[in-house]
Amino acid sequence: MSPSVPLQEMIRAIRSARTQCEERGVIQRECAAIRAQFRQADNGGRSHNLAKLLYVHMLGYPAHFGQMECVRMIASPRYSEKRVGYLGAMMLLDEKQDASLLITNSIKNDLSHSNQYVQSLALCTLACMGSAEMCRDLAPEIDRLLRASNSYIKKKAALCAVHIVRKVHELGELFVPAARSLLSEKNHGVLHGAVVLIIELCEQNPETLERFRKTVPDLVQIMKGLVLSGYSPEHDVAGISDPFLQVRILRLLRILGRNNEGASDSMNDLLAQVATNTDSTKTVGNAVLYETVLTVLDIKSESGLRVLAVNILGRFLLNNDRNIRYIAMTSLQKIVGTDHNAVQRHRGTIVDCLKDQDASVKRRALELSLALVSASNIRSMMKELLLFLSSCPPELRAHAASGIFNAAERYAPSQRWHIDTMLHVLITAGGDVRDETVPNLIQLITNASELHCYTVHKLYRALLLDISQQSLVQVACWCIGEYGDLLLKGDCQETEPVQVTEDDALDALETVLQSHMSSPATRGFALTATMKLSTRITDNVDRIRSIVSIYGSCIDVELQQRAVEYNALFRKYDHMRAAVLERMPVIEKNSPGHTNGESTGEAVKDVPTAKMKQGEPLLLQQPANQVCDLLDLLGGSEETLQPGPAVDCLVSGLSVHAAGTAGGDLLDLLGGFEPAELSPAPQVLAYDKGGVTLTLSCEKQSDTGLTVTLTASNSSDSDLSSFTLQAAVPKSVQLHMKAPSGDSLPARGTAKVTQMVVLNNPNKVNLKMRVRVSYTRQGSPFQDTVQIDSFPGLDAAGQ
Amino acid sequence: MMRFLLLFSRQGKLRLQKWFTPLTDREKKKVIRDVMALVLARPPRSCNFLHWRDIKVVYKRYASLYFCTGLEDQDNELLTLEVLHRYVELLDKYFGNVCELDIIFNFEKAYYILDEFLMGGEVLETSKVAVSVSMENADTLQETMEEYMNRPAF
């Protein structure tokens, strides 16, 4: 075993090690030596060894075996050993270690030591790592030291008391009288400690705060002394006398003046004086001004003073120093809610800061800019924000994109502008936007019916340029599918005309389908869009058929399912294809933040019926149910109502649950519930018009489940074809329509169509159902709606 | 209050660490790693303030050493820059033209000076002179004891 070397030689040896391995070797040898030394009896080199161990610990190597040695050293009578022992305690022991309890007694003894430097070691260690139990034990000692000792110990005792109060809130009461008396000290260190202690006490306990309010005049006095005094060599920093103490007092004044008129009044003069007299060429002066501004803005200051404070912040914004600009923006962020107009005046400078090189400044400028957007400045602000988005650092992109969307939604001056803005964002930062952006944008587009042509042309062009941004590609595919006819027509007033042939459009969609950059969701969009085009174009239907049939054997299950269903649509149900793939109605605008899947009742009530294509809010559910039911017909087995990629989500999202939601509120509008007749599973005639009759019977399956069977028959003289039924129920009721037995009702009641509807009413609400009947008679379509309030087989409460 | 104070070199070697809140060793290592990575990645003339988790990080570079501290929400960042500067001045006064090697070979002295200047995350003594005087006295006390015990110091 090599002999142990003094500390500095060991450090030299470690530093000269050329590789990690060598260093580890040296350290292992040293640690072994140290451990051996620790085990021996008291020798002169104990402090050596502990110091070495602490160095090794700082390099990151384990040093827990030194803990007991620390405890022993602290108890030693020699000052040098105590010093290193306490240092070791602060580095190696913390309140989570068991060994820390062992030093409580030593600390207690040292607190009453005759030598003040030993006392200060103990105080320092207690303030650094004192646990709650230690604090409780030693609090009376600290209180004693606060009152009767020299200023060197008093200031340390004050900060130790701060630590105690932070750890054990109840002990705050103990220190209140001492803290009060310390304010009359002359020594700056003690004064500073006292102010910190009072701040801590006031923050913990509102009653204490009330009591300390009486000290405001004293504090103002002290502050005045500092500001107006001449040059004091001991405390001067660049012309400011003791800035640390000044800032602390300002903070205490802030706490005492908050929400209190009297205290705020007495500070007004002082704050005005500090704000005007402080020299702001150096950081120190700015630090004091900053604290003053924060105080002025937080207390109930008079308006002149507030204006002064905001002006100071404005000056900070123009400062060359980045730090100052940063904190100016941080402070402005805090007051943008209350003093909005004052901050608006500095909008230009803030927007300039968006172009700063520094990432911290950029972040602050972004947040503040987003807060400053209003209806009057939306256009210019948006230009700047979009410019920022194209060059901003990646970690800020998502935040910027969502901020832009929110601002656009709240203040968009026109629909076209709104759509343009959203497209721009998707093109620049499409990868960072949130998922719900796609359905939101789609819903916005459908609402702006005059702009469909313009939108689809723009999106087509964007798609040709870049297919890597998934959100953009999804929206583009959806629009091309939906408004493909407008795209192919070519003429559009708002953009330059460009001839798009059917092949071009299909090429674009096929590129998306085949590209390795497209996510499965995007592919789903593209496939559905291709399918929709089959009813909007005339020549290339075969091409579409072949595309669709290829994907019938695709590995991705979702795509395969879609392709198979679309194939079936081509083969067996070609007559329905046009109806299934027709243009979607305007999608409801829900409250912001909801996807279209969860519609709230109010949304339905708000929409004027004139806006809807067919004039009935219930029709919202039609495409959904139509598709659902048809898919039931086609597939029969697949779970068609589950959340799929966004397109179908828009549709099927309005499915089972939402179908009930809107319908439920309509039903609420329409009136009360009549009690059902009590009869065991009878047939009730629900609808009778034009020769078509609809009867229903119910059967309770369980406490909350119910099966309703709808039977339709045709007593008129003409055959009815494409007969379909759709149903809607109140919000919390779940509905599942099974496949109907058929879809044609021959004349004179020769055959019937039955359809089973399974209902689940877990909340046991009043059960009502709205049924829509639609059929084609002699080539012309017909639709009607009936409401069913009473269900045979249910008791009076409808359960 | 300050949550921690770290001194590290440009190469990422830690020279001094002072923690004012109780953390486990593992947590401390994580904080050191993360904060070092953030600070060392900053370009030369950028803002001295960062935001990390829920604390504000204030750092300043002096020659080859970064002085870095974590603050709570209410603290004044500009004043903290002054605190860091004051600490450097104290080191300079004590060691006479301090450089990184002084802090490496006399790390325990750097800690003692820190303990005379800051305590519990707050500024303890606002006067440079007072701190220097207490350090001198404490050193004298140590040497006298050593001489008395007839043993070398370190």
mmCIF file of C-alpha atoms in Angstrom, chain A residues 354-640:
data_model
loop_
_atom_site.group_PDB
_atom_site.id
_atom_site.type_symbol
_atom_site.label_atom_id
_atom_site.label_comp_id
_atom_site.label_asym_id
_atom_site.label_seq_id
_atom_site.Cartn_x
_atom_site.Cartn_y
_atom_site.Cartn_z
ATOM 1 C CA LEU A 354 -38.368 38.349 -32.329
ATOM 2 C CA LYS A 355 -35.463 38.709 -34.717
ATOM 3 C CA ASP A 356 -32.820 38.674 -31.995
ATOM 4 C CA GLN A 357 -30.154 36.016 -32.188
ATOM 5 C CA ASP A 358 -30.538 34.858 -28.660
ATOM 6 C CA ALA A 359 -32.873 31.963 -27.927
ATOM 7 C CA SER A 360 -33.989 33.203 -24.491
ATOM 8 C CA VAL A 361 -34.874 36.641 -25.821
ATOM 9 C CA LYS A 362 -36.753 35.075 -28.734
ATOM 10 C CA ARG A 363 -38.830 32.941 -26.415
ATOM 11 C CA ARG A 364 -39.831 35.890 -24.284
ATOM 12 C CA ALA A 365 -40.592 37.998 -27.330
ATOM 13 C CA LEU A 366 -42.796 35.241 -28.752
ATOM 14 C CA GLU A 367 -44.868 34.914 -25.598
ATOM 15 C CA LEU A 368 -45.276 38.625 -25.253
ATOM 16 C CA SER A 369 -46.169 39.071 -28.934
ATOM 17 C CA LEU A 370 -48.840 36.422 -28.706
ATOM 18 C CA ALA A 371 -50.273 38.189 -25.691
ATOM 19 C CA LEU A 372 -50.339 41.493 -27.543
ATOM 20 C CA VAL A 373 -52.275 40.314 -30.581
ATOM 21 C CA SER A 374 -55.607 42.067 -30.829
ATOM 22 C CA ALA A 375 -58.274 42.677 -33.412
ATOM 23 C CA SER A 376 -56.739 45.924 -34.578
ATOM 24 C CA ASN A 377 -53.217 44.722 -35.162
ATOM 25 C CA ILE A 378 -53.882 41.157 -36.265
ATOM 26 C CA ARG A 379 -52.737 41.537 -39.849
ATOM 27 C CA SER A 380 -49.379 43.147 -39.130
ATOM 28 C CA MET A 381 -48.686 40.953 -36.119
ATOM 29 C CA MET A 382 -49.482 37.840 -38.081
ATOM 30 C CA LYS A 383 -47.037 38.834 -40.794
ATOM 31 C CA GLU A 384 -44.309 39.146 -38.205
ATOM 32 C CA LEU A 385 -45.271 35.931 -36.466
ATOM 33 C CA LEU A 386 -45.281 33.969 -39.700
ATOM 34 C CA LEU A 387 -41.887 35.385 -40.556
ATOM 35 C CA PHE A 388 -40.686 34.327 -37.145
ATOM 36 C CA LEU A 389 -42.108 30.849 -37.602
ATOM 37 C CA SER A 390 -40.057 30.248 -40.701
ATOM 38 C CA SER A 391 -36.796 30.968 -38.921
ATOM 39 C CA CYS A 392 -37.439 30.096 -35.312
ATOM 40 C CA PRO A 393 -35.527 27.457 -33.359
ATOM 41 C CA PRO A 394 -37.181 24.028 -33.353
ATOM 42 C CA GLU A 395 -38.022 23.996 -29.657
ATOM 43 C CA LEU A 396 -40.228 27.049 -30.073
ATOM 44 C CA ARG A 397 -42.040 25.912 -33.224
ATOM 45 C CA ALA A 398 -44.870 23.995 -31.634
ATOM 46 C CA HIS A 399 -45.578 26.815 -29.211
ATOM 47 C CA ALA A 400 -45.474 29.401 -31.977
ATOM 48 C CA ALA A 401 -47.731 27.356 -34.255
ATOM 49 C CA SER A 402 -50.392 26.813 -31.634
ATOM 50 C CA GLY A 403 -50.189 30.457 -30.567
ATOM 51 C CA ILE A 404 -50.713 31.556 -34.162
ATOM 52 C CA PHE A 405 -53.694 29.271 -34.543
ATOM 53 C CA ASN A 406 -55.333 30.614 -31.408
ATOM 54 C CA ALA A 407 -54.746 34.189 -32.446
ATOM 55 C CA ALA A 408 -56.048 33.509 -35.944
ATOM 56 C CA GLU A 409 -59.144 31.866 -34.580
ATOM 57 C CA ARG A 410 -59.981 34.720 -32.278
ATOM 58 C CA TYR A 411 -59.246 37.687 -34.491
ATOM 59 C CA ALA A 412 -59.392 36.537 -38.120
ATOM 60 C CA PRO A 413 -60.602 39.468 -40.213
ATOM 61 C CA SER A 414 -61.877 37.283 -43.015
ATOM 62 C CA GLN A 415 -62.284 33.606 -43.801
ATOM 63 C CA ARG A 416 -59.922 33.746 -46.706
ATOM 64 C CA TRP A 417 -57.233 35.304 -44.532
ATOM 65 C CA HIS A 418 -57.821 32.675 -41.906
ATOM 66 C CA ILE A 419 -57.487 29.826 -44.351
ATOM 67 C CA ASP A 420 -54.418 31.407 -45.931
ATOM 68 C CA THR A 421 -52.779 31.799 -42.540
ATOM 69 C CA MET A 422 -53.457 28.261 -41.511
ATOM 70 C CA LEU A 423 -52.140 26.953 -44.804
ATOM 71 C CA HIS A 424 -49.029 29.049 -44.437
ATOM 72 C CA VAL A 425 -48.397 27.613 -40.989
ATOM 73 C CA LEU A 426 -48.906 24.093 -42.242
ATOM 74 C CA ILE A 427 -46.488 24.669 -45.065
ATOM 75 C CA THR A 428 -43.754 26.086 -42.831
ATOM 76 C CA ALA A 429 -44.207 24.070 -39.673
ATOM 77 C CA GLY A 430 -46.557 21.266 -40.527
ATOM 78 C CA GLY A 431 -44.598 18.734 -38.558
ATOM 79 C CA ASP A 432 -45.007 20.604 -35.270
ATOM 80 C CA VAL A 433 -48.706 21.343 -35.167
ATOM 81 C CA ARG A 434 -51.103 19.514 -32.930
ATOM 82 C CA ASP A 435 -53.248 16.674 -34.217
ATOM 83 C CA GLU A 436 -56.531 18.468 -33.869
ATOM 84 C CA THR A 437 -55.389 21.103 -36.335
ATOM 85 C CA VAL A 438 -56.341 18.925 -39.292
ATOM 86 C CA PRO A 439 -60.007 18.474 -38.399
ATOM 87 C CA ASN A 440 -60.228 22.115 -37.313
ATOM 88 C CA LEU A 441 -58.891 23.311 -40.622
ATOM 89 C CA ILE A 442 -61.149 20.994 -42.560
ATOM 90 C CA GLN A 443 -64.140 22.234 -40.674
ATOM 91 C CA LEU A 444 -63.103 25.801 -41.368
ATOM 92 C CA ILE A 445 -62.774 25.071 -45.066
ATOM 93 C CA THR A 446 -66.192 23.509 -45.319
ATOM 94 C CA ASN A 447 -67.651 26.557 -43.648
ATOM 95 C CA ALA A 448 -66.197 28.906 -46.216
ATOM 96 C CA SER A 449 -68.217 27.647 -49.124
ATOM 97 C CA GLU A 450 -67.324 30.473 -51.508
ATOM 98 C CA LEU A 451 -63.680 29.705 -51.113
ATOM 99 C CA HIS A 452 -63.777 26.025 -51.908
ATOM 100 C CA CYS A 453 -62.429 26.517 -55.392
ATOM 101 C CA TYR A 454 -59.641 28.789 -54.254
ATOM 102 C CA THR A 455 -58.728 26.543 -51.364
ATOM 103 C CA VAL A 456 -58.545 23.367 -53.361
ATOM 104 C CA HIS A 457 -56.375 24.993 -56.029
ATOM 105 C CA LYS A 458 -54.009 26.340 -53.418
ATOM 106 C CA LEU A 459 -53.784 23.033 -51.643
ATOM 107 C CA TYR A 460 -53.212 21.171 -54.873
ATOM 108 C CA ARG A 461 -50.300 23.414 -55.679
ATOM 109 C CA ALA A 462 -48.854 23.009 -52.186
ATOM 110 C CA LEU A 463 -49.205 19.254 -52.502
ATOM 111 C CA LEU A 464 -47.233 19.254 -55.726
ATOM 112 C CA LEU A 465 -44.402 21.110 -54.055
ATOM 113 C CA ASP A 466 -43.962 19.127 -50.902
ATOM 114 C CA ILE A 467 -45.529 15.946 -49.593
ATOM 115 C CA SER A 468 -43.542 15.591 -46.410
ATOM 116 C CA GLN A 469 -45.672 17.681 -44.065
ATOM 117 C CA GLN A 470 -48.285 15.214 -42.925
ATOM 118 C CA SER A 471 -50.911 17.648 -41.692
ATOM 119 C CA LEU A 472 -50.781 19.625 -44.918
ATOM 120 C CA VAL A 473 -50.971 16.503 -47.036
ATOM 121 C CA GLN A 474 -53.945 15.226 -45.098
ATOM 122 C CA VAL A 475 -55.888 18.426 -45.522
ATOM 123 C CA ALA A 476 -54.921 18.624 -49.189
ATOM 124 C CA CYS A 477 -56.046 15.065 -49.885
ATOM 125 C CA TRP A 478 -59.321 15.626 -48.144
ATOM 126 C CA CYS A 479 -60.027 18.752 -50.141
ATOM 127 C CA ILE A 480 -59.037 17.233 -53.463
ATOM 128 C CA GLY A 481 -61.329 14.346 -52.764
ATOM 129 C CA GLU A 482 -64.171 16.504 -51.646
ATOM 130 C CA TYR A 483 -63.902 19.356 -54.121
ATOM 131 C CA GLY A 484 -62.233 17.526 -56.971
ATOM 132 C CA ASP A 485 -64.846 18.694 -59.418
ATOM 133 C CA LEU A 486 -64.019 22.320 -58.645
ATOM 134 C CA LEU A 487 -60.342 21.571 -59.105
ATOM 135 C CA LEU A 488 -60.874 20.031 -62.474
ATOM 136 C CA LYS A 489 -63.158 22.775 -63.704
ATOM 137 C CA GLY A 490 -60.112 24.983 -63.688
ATOM 138 C CA ASP A 491 -61.556 28.447 -63.569
ATOM 139 C CA CYS A 492 -61.338 30.276 -60.312
ATOM 140 C CA GLN A 493 -61.435 34.021 -59.880
ATOM 141 C CA GLU A 494 -59.084 34.226 -56.968
ATOM 142 C CA THR A 495 -56.029 32.478 -58.332
ATOM 143 C CA GLU A 496 -54.456 32.209 -61.734
ATOM 144 C CA PRO A 497 -56.175 29.594 -63.804
ATOM 145 C CA VAL A 498 -54.296 26.397 -64.272
ATOM 146 C CA GLN A 499 -55.510 23.383 -66.103
ATOM 147 C CA VAL A 500 -55.625 20.336 -63.933
ATOM 148 C CA THR A 501 -56.582 17.146 -65.658
ATOM 149 C CA GLU A 502 -58.089 14.147 -64.002
ATOM 150 C CA ASP A 503 -54.848 12.285 -64.460
ATOM 151 C CA ASP A 504 -52.917 15.023 -62.705
ATOM 152 C CA ALA A 505 -55.178 14.886 -59.714
ATOM 153 C CA LEU A 506 -55.017 11.125 -59.543
ATOM 154 C CA ASP A 507 -51.256 11.237 -59.999
ATOM 155 C CA ALA A 508 -50.927 13.557 -57.040
ATOM 156 C CA LEU A 509 -53.011 11.279 -54.848
ATOM 157 C CA GLU A 510 -51.152 8.209 -56.002
ATOM 158 C CA THR A 511 -47.837 9.844 -55.175
ATOM 159 C CA VAL A 512 -49.030 10.406 -51.657
ATOM 160 C CA LEU A 513 -50.262 6.837 -51.428
ATOM 161 C CA GLN A 514 -46.984 5.387 -52.560
ATOM 162 C CA SER A 515 -44.555 7.762 -50.864
ATOM 163 C CA HIS A 516 -42.561 6.375 -47.965
ATOM 164 C CA MET A 517 -42.923 9.711 -46.218
ATOM 165 C CA SER A 518 -46.670 9.301 -45.801
ATOM 166 C CA SER A 519 -47.918 8.043 -42.491
ATOM 167 C CA PRO A 520 -50.655 5.396 -42.431
ATOM 168 C CA ALA A 521 -53.213 8.047 -41.500
ATOM 169 C CA THR A 522 -52.227 10.133 -44.499
ATOM 170 C CA ARG A 523 -52.502 7.123 -46.773
ATOM 171 C CA GLY A 524 -56.000 6.553 -45.469
ATOM 172 C CA PHE A 525 -56.891 10.111 -46.381
ATOM 173 C CA ALA A 526 -55.458 9.672 -49.846
ATOM 174 C CA LEU A 527 -57.301 6.427 -50.490
ATOM 175 C CA THR A 528 -60.617 7.841 -49.423
ATOM 176 C CA ALA A 529 -60.016 10.937 -51.535
ATOM 177 C CA THR A 530 -59.277 8.764 -54.550
ATOM 178 C CA MET A 531 -62.501 6.946 -53.954
ATOM 179 C CA LYS A 532 -64.480 10.152 -53.663
ATOM 180 C CA LEU A 533 -63.085 11.330 -56.953
ATOM 181 C CA SER A 534 -64.758 8.390 -58.630
ATOM 182 C CA THR A 535 -68.053 10.217 -58.473
ATOM 183 C CA ARG A 536 -66.614 13.589 -59.409
ATOM 184 C CA ILE A 537 -64.708 12.659 -62.520
ATOM 185 C CA THR A 538 -65.913 11.021 -65.645
ATOM 186 C CA ASP A 539 -63.110 9.364 -67.550
ATOM 187 C CA ASN A 540 -60.734 7.640 -65.228
ATOM 188 C CA VAL A 541 -63.022 5.592 -63.039
ATOM 189 C CA ASP A 542 -61.255 2.432 -64.126
ATOM 190 C CA ARG A 543 -57.966 3.814 -62.922
ATOM 191 C CA ILE A 544 -59.536 4.443 -59.566
ATOM 192 C CA ARG A 545 -60.952 0.953 -59.469
ATOM 193 C CA SER A 546 -57.530 -0.507 -60.104
ATOM 194 C CA ILE A 547 -55.872 1.637 -57.444
ATOM 195 C CA VAL A 548 -58.483 0.618 -54.947
ATOM 196 C CA SER A 549 -58.266 -3.034 -55.754
ATOM 197 C CA ILE A 550 -54.474 -3.017 -55.400
ATOM 198 C CA TYR A 551 -54.784 -1.817 -51.854
ATOM 199 C CA GLY A 552 -57.174 -4.618 -51.122
ATOM 200 C CA SER A 553 -54.125 -6.707 -50.351
ATOM 201 C CA CYS A 554 -52.138 -4.075 -48.573
ATOM 202 C CA ILE A 555 -50.303 -5.066 -45.404
ATOM 203 C CA ASP A 556 -51.671 -2.169 -43.405
ATOM 204 C CA VAL A 557 -54.936 -3.422 -41.992
ATOM 205 C CA GLU A 558 -56.687 -0.081 -42.016
ATOM 206 C CA LEU A 559 -55.918 0.540 -45.676
ATOM 207 C CA GLN A 560 -56.840 -2.984 -46.584
ATOM 208 C CA GLN A 561 -60.180 -2.683 -44.900
ATOM 209 C CA ARG A 562 -60.949 0.539 -46.646
ATOM 210 C CA ALA A 563 -59.898 -0.808 -50.009
ATOM 211 C CA VAL A 564 -62.001 -3.922 -49.612
ATOM 212 C CA GLU A 565 -65.041 -1.898 -48.664
ATOM 213 C CA TYR A 566 -64.580 0.511 -51.524
ATOM 214 C CA ASN A 567 -64.173 -2.419 -53.845
ATOM 215 C CA ALA A 568 -67.437 -3.801 -52.632
ATOM 216 C CA LEU A 569 -68.953 -0.388 -53.204
ATOM 217 C CA PHE A 570 -67.849 -0.623 -56.821
ATOM 218 C CA ARG A 571 -69.029 -4.130 -57.391
ATOM 219 C CA LYS A 572 -72.158 -4.857 -55.471
ATOM 220 C CA TYR A 573 -73.455 -1.465 -54.446
ATOM 221 C CA ASP A 574 -72.604 0.684 -57.380
ATOM 222 C CA HIS A 575 -76.017 2.264 -57.281
ATOM 223 C CA MET A 576 -75.287 3.621 -53.856
ATOM 224 C CA ARG A 577 -71.878 4.967 -54.670
ATOM 225 C CA ALA A 578 -73.058 8.416 -55.624
ATOM 226 C CA ALA A 579 -75.085 8.787 -52.479
ATOM 227 C CA VAL A 580 -72.342 7.539 -50.228
ATOM 228 C CA LEU A 581 -69.686 9.750 -51.735
ATOM 229 C CA GLU A 582 -71.676 12.899 -52.174
ATOM 230 C CA ARG A 583 -70.491 16.270 -50.909
ATOM 231 C CA MET A 584 -70.427 16.544 -47.125
ATOM 232 C CA PRO A 585 -72.650 19.079 -45.418
ATOM 233 C CA VAL A 586 -71.112 21.950 -43.500
ATOM 234 C CA ILE A 587 -69.546 20.597 -40.378
ATOM 235 C CA GLU A 588 -70.605 22.058 -37.093
ATOM 236 C CA LYS A 589 -68.401 24.548 -35.357
ATOM 237 C CA ASN A 590 -67.876 23.275 -31.866
ATOM 238 C CA SER A 591 -66.404 25.126 -28.953
ATOM 239 C CA PRO A 592 -62.679 25.677 -29.447
ATOM 240 C CA GLY A 593 -60.496 22.916 -28.249
ATOM 241 C CA HIS A 594 -62.973 20.144 -28.950
ATOM 242 C CA THR A 595 -62.504 17.890 -31.885
ATOM 243 C CA ASN A 596 -65.521 17.513 -34.040
ATOM 244 C CA GLY A 597 -66.178 14.209 -32.428
ATOM 245 C CA GLU A 598 -67.548 15.657 -29.224
ATOM 246 C CA SER A 599 -70.290 18.043 -30.099
ATOM 247 C CA THR A 600 -71.997 20.030 -27.425
ATOM 248 C CA GLY A 601 -75.650 20.670 -27.433
ATOM 249 C CA GLU A 602 -75.409 24.427 -27.798
ATOM 250 C CA ALA A 603 -73.634 24.117 -31.092
ATOM 251 C CA VAL A 604 -76.635 22.513 -32.650
ATOM 252 C CA LYS A 605 -79.051 25.087 -31.315
ATOM 253 C CA ASP A 606 -76.912 27.955 -32.512
ATOM 254 C CA VAL A 607 -76.772 26.957 -36.133
ATOM 255 C CA PRO A 608 -79.523 28.649 -38.086
ATOM 256 C CA THR A 609 -81.330 26.002 -40.008
ATOM 257 C CA ALA A 610 -81.147 28.045 -43.156
ATOM 258 C CA LYS A 611 -77.462 27.477 -43.269
ATOM 259 C CA MET A 612 -77.802 23.748 -43.473
ATOM 260 C CA LYS A 613 -78.202 22.285 -46.909
ATOM 261 C CA GLN A 614 -81.308 20.387 -46.112
ATOM 262 C CA GLY A 615 -82.550 22.488 -43.287
ATOM 263 C CA GLU A 616 -82.579 20.052 -40.433
ATOM 264 C CA PRO A 617 -79.924 19.941 -37.733
ATOM 265 C CA LEU A 618 -80.467 16.264 -37.328
ATOM 266 C CA LEU A 619 -79.053 15.858 -40.800
ATOM 267 C CA LEU A 620 -75.638 16.289 -39.303
ATOM 268 C CA GLN A 621 -75.918 12.794 -38.177
ATOM 269 C CA GLN A 622 -77.122 11.559 -41.502
ATOM 270 C CA PRO A 623 -73.853 11.160 -43.311
ATOM 271 C CA ALA A 624 -72.515 9.428 -40.266
ATOM 272 C CA ASN A 625 -75.343 7.084 -39.844
ATOM 273 C CA GLN A 626 -75.603 6.663 -43.542
ATOM 274 C CA VAL A 627 -72.044 5.587 -43.805
ATOM 275 C CA CYS A 628 -72.264 3.532 -40.666
ATOM 276 C CA ASP A 629 -75.378 1.761 -41.724
ATOM 277 C CA LEU A 630 -74.148 1.217 -45.214
ATOM 278 C CA LEU A 631 -70.925 -0.127 -43.937
ATOM 279 C CA ASP A 632 -72.975 -2.378 -41.784
ATOM 280 C CA LEU A 633 -74.696 -3.532 -44.892
ATOM 281 C CA LEU A 634 -71.498 -3.974 -46.800
ATOM 282 C CA GLY A 635 -69.245 -5.494 -44.293
ATOM 283 C CA GLY A 636 -71.631 -6.678 -41.700
ATOM 284 C CA SER A 637 -68.846 -7.733 -39.400
ATOM 285 C CA GLU A 638 -66.240 -5.034 -39.087
ATOM 286 C CA GLU A 639 -66.255 -2.560 -36.290
ATOM 287 C CA THR A 640 -66.956 0.382 -38.477
#
